[in-house]
Short mmCIF file of C-alpha atoms in Angstrom, two decimals:
data_model
loop_
_atom_site.label_atom_id
_atom_site.label_comp_id
_atom_site.label_asym_id
_atom_site.label_seq_id
_atom_site.Cartn_x
_atom_site.Cartn_y
_atom_site.Cartn_z
CA MET A 1 12.27 23.77 2.65
CA ASP A 2 11.73 23.41 -1.23
CA GLY A 3 12.39 19.60 -1.07
CA ASN A 4 15.28 17.65 -2.42
CA PHE A 5 15.72 16.90 -6.16
CA PHE A 6 17.09 14.18 -8.18
CA GLU A 7 20.63 15.60 -7.69
CA ASP A 8 20.08 15.92 -3.93
CA LEU A 9 18.93 11.99 -3.54
CA THR A 10 22.65 10.75 -3.85
CA LEU A 11 23.37 6.88 -3.43
CA GLY A 12 23.63 5.73 0.19
CA ARG A 13 22.02 9.14 1.72
CA THR A 14 20.11 8.40 4.84
CA PHE A 15 17.05 10.34 6.09
CA ASP A 16 15.71 10.42 9.63
CA HIS A 17 12.21 11.78 8.77
CA GLY A 18 10.70 14.40 10.94
CA THR A 19 7.57 14.43 13.23
CA PRO A 20 6.97 11.28 14.72
CA ARG A 21 3.19 10.46 14.61
CA THR A 22 0.82 8.74 17.19
CA ILE A 23 -1.72 6.86 15.36
CA GLY A 24 -5.04 6.54 17.41
CA GLU A 25 -8.65 5.69 17.08
CA ALA A 26 -9.75 8.68 15.29
CA GLU A 27 -7.53 8.03 12.56
CA ALA A 28 -8.68 4.30 12.37
CA SER A 29 -12.24 5.65 12.18
CA LEU A 30 -11.48 8.25 9.59
CA HIS A 31 -9.80 5.58 7.29
CA ILE A 32 -12.93 3.59 7.30
CA ALA A 33 -15.12 6.86 6.68
CA LEU A 34 -12.85 7.83 3.54
CA THR A 35 -12.73 4.07 2.10
CA GLY A 36 -15.51 2.15 3.62
CA ALA A 37 -12.96 -0.51 4.72
CA ARG A 38 -14.68 -3.60 6.41
CA GLN A 39 -11.70 -5.90 7.12
CA PRO A 40 -12.80 -7.61 10.27
CA LEU A 41 -9.79 -7.45 12.54
CA HIS A 42 -9.49 -3.75 12.04
CA SER A 43 -12.93 -3.22 12.55
CA SER A 44 -13.72 -4.96 15.88
CA ARG A 45 -11.71 -4.80 19.23
CA TYR A 46 -13.54 -7.57 20.72
CA LEU A 47 -12.88 -10.01 17.87
CA ALA A 48 -9.10 -9.03 17.92
CA GLN A 49 -9.07 -9.67 21.41
CA ALA A 50 -11.05 -13.11 21.00
CA MET A 51 -8.06 -14.16 18.68
CA GLY A 52 -5.48 -13.29 21.18
CA LEU A 53 -4.36 -9.64 20.32
CA ALA A 54 -4.16 -6.78 22.55
CA ASP A 55 -6.43 -4.62 20.64
CA ARG A 56 -7.94 -4.02 17.18
CA PRO A 57 -4.55 -3.40 15.07
CA ILE A 58 -4.36 -0.59 13.03
CA ASP A 59 -5.19 -1.18 9.41
CA ASP A 60 -1.91 -2.42 7.26
CA VAL A 61 -2.79 -0.07 4.38
CA LEU A 62 -3.43 3.07 6.78
CA LEU A 63 -0.11 2.13 8.53
CA PHE A 64 1.72 1.91 5.20
CA ASN A 65 0.28 5.40 3.97
CA ILE A 66 1.22 7.13 7.23
CA ALA A 67 4.80 5.69 6.98
CA PHE A 68 5.08 6.67 3.33
CA GLY A 69 3.72 10.33 4.22
CA LYS A 70 6.49 10.59 6.80
CA THR A 71 9.03 10.26 3.75
CA VAL A 72 7.64 12.77 1.26
CA PRO A 73 8.93 15.89 2.54
CA ASP A 74 12.70 14.64 2.01
CA LEU A 75 12.13 12.43 -0.65
CA SER A 76 9.22 13.08 -2.87
CA LEU A 77 7.99 16.44 -2.48
CA ASN A 78 9.12 17.30 -6.12
CA ALA A 79 8.12 14.00 -7.52
CA VAL A 80 6.62 13.64 -10.60
CA ALA A 81 5.07 10.28 -9.54
CA ASN A 82 5.57 7.36 -7.26
CA LEU A 83 6.14 4.35 -9.80
CA GLY A 84 6.29 1.25 -7.75
CA TYR A 85 6.86 -0.87 -4.57
CA ALA A 86 8.76 -4.09 -3.84
CA ASP A 87 9.79 -6.24 -0.73
CA VAL A 88 6.99 -4.62 1.61
CA ARG A 89 6.92 -6.54 4.74
CA PHE A 90 4.58 -5.84 7.89
CA LEU A 91 6.67 -6.94 10.60
CA ALA A 92 4.72 -6.21 13.75
CA PRO A 93 1.14 -5.05 14.60
CA VAL A 94 0.42 -1.42 15.41
CA PHE A 95 -2.25 -0.69 18.00
CA PRO A 96 -4.12 2.76 18.56
CA GLY A 97 -1.86 4.68 20.67
CA ASP A 98 1.47 3.61 19.14
CA THR A 99 3.70 6.12 17.95
CA ILE A 100 5.71 5.80 14.53
CA ARG A 101 8.76 7.10 13.00
CA ALA A 102 10.33 6.64 9.74
CA ARG A 103 13.98 6.25 8.29
CA SER A 104 15.09 5.94 4.76
CA GLN A 105 18.25 5.22 2.39
CA VAL A 106 18.71 5.75 -1.13
CA ILE A 107 19.54 2.43 -2.38
CA GLY A 108 19.65 3.32 -6.05
CA ARG A 109 19.12 6.20 -8.89
CA ARG A 110 19.24 6.61 -12.52
CA GLU A 111 18.58 9.48 -14.86
CA THR A 112 15.57 9.11 -17.31
CA SER A 113 16.28 9.35 -20.98
CA GLY A 114 14.68 12.78 -21.49
CA GLY A 115 17.11 14.24 -18.94
CA LYS A 116 14.57 16.29 -17.02
CA ALA A 117 13.96 13.97 -13.93
CA GLY A 118 15.48 10.62 -12.43
CA ILE A 119 14.32 7.51 -10.78
CA VAL A 120 15.30 7.20 -7.40
CA TYR A 121 15.18 4.01 -5.45
CA VAL A 122 14.59 4.05 -1.49
CA ARG A 123 14.41 1.55 1.24
CA SER A 124 12.14 2.93 4.03
CA GLU A 125 11.57 1.68 7.64
CA ALA A 126 8.83 2.42 10.25
CA TYR A 127 9.52 1.98 13.88
CA ASN A 128 7.42 2.27 17.06
CA GLN A 129 8.03 3.97 20.22
CA ASP A 130 10.04 0.99 21.48
CA GLY A 131 12.08 0.86 18.42
CA THR A 132 10.61 -2.26 16.77
CA CYS A 133 10.49 -2.21 13.12
CA VAL A 134 7.03 -2.54 12.15
CA LEU A 135 7.10 -2.11 8.32
CA SER A 136 9.92 -2.31 5.67
CA TYR A 137 9.62 -1.55 1.93
CA VAL A 138 11.44 -0.44 -1.24
CA ARG A 139 9.87 2.17 -3.43
CA TRP A 140 10.78 3.97 -6.54
CA VAL A 141 9.70 7.26 -7.49
CA LEU A 142 10.26 9.65 -10.32
CA VAL A 143 11.79 12.99 -9.14
CA ASN A 144 12.32 16.28 -10.97
CA LYS A 145 15.87 17.71 -11.53
CA ALA A 146 16.83 21.13 -10.44
CA ARG A 147 19.08 21.56 -13.38
CA ALA A 148 17.81 19.77 -16.64
CA ASP A 149 20.46 21.06 -18.51
CA VAL A 150 23.16 18.97 -16.56
CA SER A 151 23.56 15.31 -17.27
CA ASP A 152 24.02 12.95 -14.31
CA PRO A 153 25.31 9.57 -15.91
CA ALA A 154 25.75 7.71 -12.60
CA LYS A 155 23.36 4.69 -12.72
CA GLU A 156 22.52 2.01 -9.88
CA VAL A 157 19.40 -0.04 -9.80
CA PRO A 158 19.18 -2.30 -7.04
CA ALA A 159 18.23 -6.08 -7.36
CA LEU A 160 14.95 -6.51 -6.03
CA PRO A 161 13.15 -9.83 -4.81
CA ALA A 162 10.04 -10.99 -6.99
CA SER A 163 8.23 -11.90 -3.96
CA VAL A 164 8.75 -12.18 -0.26
CA GLU A 165 9.43 -15.51 0.79
CA ALA A 166 7.49 -17.83 3.48
CA ASP A 167 10.00 -17.62 5.76
CA ARG A 168 10.33 -13.88 5.53
CA LEU A 169 6.72 -13.37 6.79
CA HIS A 170 5.60 -12.15 10.10
CA VAL A 171 2.83 -14.39 11.09
CA PRO A 172 1.13 -13.63 14.42
CA THR A 173 0.00 -16.09 16.96
CA LEU A 174 -3.58 -16.32 16.94
CA HIS A 175 -6.23 -18.88 18.58
CA GLY A 176 -9.54 -19.61 17.36
CA ALA A 177 -9.18 -17.40 14.01
CA ARG A 178 -11.46 -19.73 11.81
CA ARG A 179 -14.42 -19.90 14.24
CA SER A 180 -14.06 -16.25 15.40
CA LEU A 181 -14.10 -14.94 11.81
CA GLN A 182 -16.68 -16.95 10.46
CA ASP A 183 -18.99 -15.64 13.29
CA ALA A 184 -17.90 -12.04 12.51
CA THR A 185 -18.39 -12.11 8.81
CA GLY A 186 -20.68 -14.81 8.09
CA SER A 187 -18.41 -16.12 5.46
CA ASN A 188 -17.08 -19.59 5.39
CA ARG A 189 -14.65 -19.09 2.67
CA PHE A 190 -10.92 -19.93 3.92
CA TRP A 191 -7.75 -20.93 2.51
CA SER A 192 -8.75 -24.34 1.19
CA ASP A 193 -11.76 -22.60 -0.80
CA TYR A 194 -9.19 -20.80 -3.06
CA ALA A 195 -7.69 -22.04 -5.94
CA VAL A 196 -4.39 -20.90 -8.00
CA GLY A 197 -6.16 -19.17 -11.23
CA ASP A 198 -9.40 -18.18 -9.32
CA ARG A 199 -10.73 -14.67 -10.42
CA ILE A 200 -12.79 -12.59 -8.11
CA ASP A 201 -14.70 -9.78 -9.70
CA HIS A 202 -15.42 -7.57 -6.58
CA PRO A 203 -19.03 -6.18 -7.11
CA SER A 204 -18.93 -2.69 -5.87
CA GLY A 205 -17.33 0.47 -7.09
CA MET A 206 -16.30 3.84 -5.51
CA THR A 207 -16.17 7.24 -7.15
CA ILE A 208 -13.15 9.38 -5.77
CA ASP A 209 -14.46 12.73 -4.71
CA ALA A 210 -12.04 15.59 -4.72
CA SER A 211 -12.84 16.15 -0.99
CA ASP A 212 -12.33 12.70 0.05
CA HIS A 213 -8.82 12.18 -1.35
CA THR A 214 -7.69 15.60 -0.51
CA LEU A 215 -8.69 14.77 3.14
CA ALA A 216 -7.15 11.19 3.04
CA THR A 217 -3.84 12.78 1.59
CA LYS A 218 -3.99 15.15 4.76
CA LEU A 219 -4.77 12.20 6.96
CA TYR A 220 -1.35 10.37 5.78
CA GLN A 221 0.59 13.89 6.08
CA ASN A 222 1.58 13.44 2.39
CA SER A 223 2.50 16.95 1.03
CA ALA A 224 3.40 16.21 -2.45
CA LYS A 225 2.88 18.97 -4.63
CA VAL A 226 1.06 16.53 -7.31
CA HIS A 227 -1.61 15.91 -4.71
CA PHE A 228 -1.95 19.26 -3.02
CA ASP A 229 -1.34 22.06 -5.38
CA ALA A 230 -4.03 22.59 -7.94
CA LEU A 231 -2.32 25.75 -9.19
CA ALA A 232 1.02 24.02 -9.65
CA MET A 233 -0.88 21.20 -11.37
CA ARG A 234 -2.56 23.28 -14.03
CA ALA A 235 0.78 23.55 -16.07
CA THR A 236 1.09 19.44 -16.16
CA PRO A 237 -0.14 17.35 -18.99
CA SER A 238 -3.11 16.24 -16.71
CA GLY A 239 -4.21 19.80 -15.72
CA GLU A 240 -5.12 18.60 -12.19
CA ARG A 241 -4.10 16.90 -9.28
CA LEU A 242 -3.54 13.42 -9.05
CA VAL A 243 -4.91 10.93 -6.57
CA TYR A 244 -2.35 9.79 -4.39
CA GLY A 245 -1.73 6.30 -5.11
CA GLY A 246 -1.70 4.86 -1.74
CA HIS A 247 -5.19 6.10 -1.47
CA VAL A 248 -5.93 4.12 -4.68
CA ILE A 249 -4.75 1.12 -2.85
CA SER A 250 -6.80 1.70 0.09
CA VAL A 251 -9.86 2.14 -1.68
CA CYS A 252 -9.38 -0.95 -3.89
CA ARG A 253 -8.58 -3.18 -0.81
CA ALA A 254 -11.76 -1.89 0.82
CA LEU A 255 -13.67 -2.97 -2.35
CA SER A 256 -12.11 -6.15 -2.21
CA TYR A 257 -13.78 -7.18 0.93
CA ASP A 258 -16.56 -9.11 -0.85
CA GLY A 259 -14.91 -12.37 -1.72
CA LEU A 260 -12.22 -12.11 0.60
CA GLU A 261 -14.03 -11.60 3.95
CA ASN A 262 -11.91 -13.74 6.31
CA ILE A 263 -8.33 -12.38 5.58
CA VAL A 264 -6.58 -11.77 8.81
CA SER A 265 -3.90 -9.07 7.76
CA ILE A 266 -1.50 -8.34 4.82
CA ALA A 267 1.86 -9.88 5.47
CA ALA A 268 3.72 -8.39 2.49
CA ILE A 269 3.44 -6.56 -0.81
CA ASN A 270 5.59 -8.30 -3.33
CA GLY A 271 5.58 -5.62 -5.98
CA GLY A 272 3.03 -3.22 -7.55
CA SER A 273 2.74 -0.39 -9.87
CA HIS A 274 0.72 2.46 -10.66
CA VAL A 275 -0.30 1.72 -14.09
CA ALA A 276 -2.21 4.93 -14.93
CA PRO A 277 -3.11 8.02 -12.81
CA THR A 278 -6.13 8.37 -11.13
CA HIS A 279 -8.15 11.98 -10.85
CA ALA A 280 -11.14 13.18 -8.78
CA GLY A 281 -14.25 12.08 -10.51
CA ASP A 282 -12.78 8.56 -11.49
CA THR A 283 -14.90 5.39 -10.20
CA LEU A 284 -12.77 2.43 -9.11
CA TYR A 285 -13.52 -1.20 -9.25
CA CYS A 286 -11.24 -4.09 -8.50
CA ALA A 287 -10.79 -7.69 -9.15
CA THR A 288 -8.57 -10.06 -7.56
CA GLU A 289 -6.60 -13.18 -8.98
CA VAL A 290 -5.09 -15.98 -6.82
CA ILE A 291 -1.44 -16.44 -7.69
CA ASP A 292 -0.49 -19.01 -4.97
CA ARG A 293 -1.55 -20.74 -1.90
CA ILE A 294 1.23 -21.03 0.63
CA ARG A 295 1.39 -23.34 3.81
CA LEU A 296 3.23 -21.67 6.62
CA PRO A 297 5.25 -24.34 8.84
CA SER A 298 5.31 -21.91 11.53
CA THR A 299 1.48 -22.23 12.46
CA PRO A 300 -0.96 -24.73 11.70
CA GLU A 301 -3.81 -22.38 12.14
CA LEU A 302 -3.07 -19.84 9.58
CA ALA A 303 -2.08 -19.99 5.84
CA ALA A 304 -1.06 -17.51 3.05
CA LEU A 305 -2.67 -16.39 -0.29
CA ARG A 306 -0.58 -14.57 -2.78
CA LEU A 307 -3.06 -12.33 -4.55
CA ARG A 308 -3.13 -9.82 -7.53
CA LEU A 309 -5.27 -6.87 -6.82
CA TRP A 310 -6.07 -5.01 -10.10
CA GLY A 311 -7.75 -1.59 -9.67
CA LEU A 312 -10.05 -0.35 -12.87
CA LYS A 313 -11.12 3.22 -13.65
CA ASP A 314 -14.59 3.57 -14.80
CA LEU A 315 -15.24 -0.04 -15.72
CA PRO A 316 -16.59 -3.05 -13.75
CA PRO A 317 -14.49 -6.09 -13.92
CA ARG A 318 -17.28 -8.29 -15.15
CA GLU A 319 -16.83 -6.46 -18.30
CA VAL A 320 -13.23 -7.50 -18.73
CA PRO A 321 -13.01 -10.97 -20.32
CA ALA A 322 -10.85 -13.59 -18.61
CA GLY A 323 -7.18 -13.07 -18.93
CA ALA A 324 -7.51 -9.63 -20.37
CA LEU A 325 -6.66 -7.54 -17.41
CA PRO A 326 -2.81 -7.22 -18.09
CA GLY A 327 -2.32 -4.26 -20.40
CA HIS A 328 -6.05 -3.23 -20.45
CA PRO A 329 -6.41 0.49 -20.73
CA ALA A 330 -8.72 0.60 -17.75
CA VAL A 331 -6.23 -0.81 -15.18
CA VAL A 332 -4.72 1.84 -12.93
CA LEU A 333 -3.45 -0.45 -10.09
CA ASP A 334 -1.61 -3.71 -10.39
CA LEU A 335 -0.76 -4.95 -7.04
CA ASP A 336 0.98 -8.41 -5.87
CA TYR A 337 0.41 -9.11 -2.30
CA THR A 338 0.34 -11.83 0.25
CA VAL A 339 -2.23 -12.05 2.90
CA LEU A 340 -2.81 -14.51 6.03
CA ILE A 341 -6.13 -16.36 6.21
CA PRO A 342 -7.25 -19.42 8.52
CA ALA A 343 -6.02 -22.56 7.24
#
């Protein structure tokens, strides 16, 4: 009940996480209320059905955060921070009314140089009520040790892919996507309108209120102490609760709508890191860089863009010179992900 510490998360240990979760229309609407997300396919049932889907799918980032929340009691209740992600693949759409459960396995671990904590690498998967795997991802998390005075020299760091290759992407079968999306969004920017090296400075910012990030973390059922327990966090260097990194991703993706209006879905997250903490009262802005344009031989209607999403704290991206985002002190999120868009 007190959660697992670094010593408990041994290599190969597997968890079937508790409390399956049915995701309904209420969760989808609350996610929009907390982030302002406007991604079209997640907003309109009519649009989704016009393109051949059974219903509007649950927002990819909402699915990721709820699946992540399932793993927290077993893996990161005693975490210092979640450090990064790799090989994240969205393998099937999830619709309102579907129920997901999660399973994880420890695939790597190493003690930090200070000896008070360790980094644990975990592969997690989410399944729907039919047993279909809808999401698979690796994350690594800094977890406190129960005994800082006892050394744990065992070290196993897994080899992770730099990106999710095109042949491993799940690509839905859609029809009329280009015309339907242009009618819905009013934007005529599609795959061929983006070039490698383009940078999009998204115009809007969002201040993270304490009430909003608290409610969002409850929506995800993420019970990590660093997000929930203000009293416990008083004794830490920050002195206050941290905003859950997945919520930072949700907000930044919502802000990235302007300039990327016709994205169909997220197919993969190739890698990502929370470069710096975010707290209540911080204002988030974001910019996107186009890393690659990828043709998909499986479908002539859709193609892929590999994007790098930068989240910045208290600084609009227009004030950051070209090429200066890597290593900039305002950056709190660096996310490399692949999206599907009409060709």
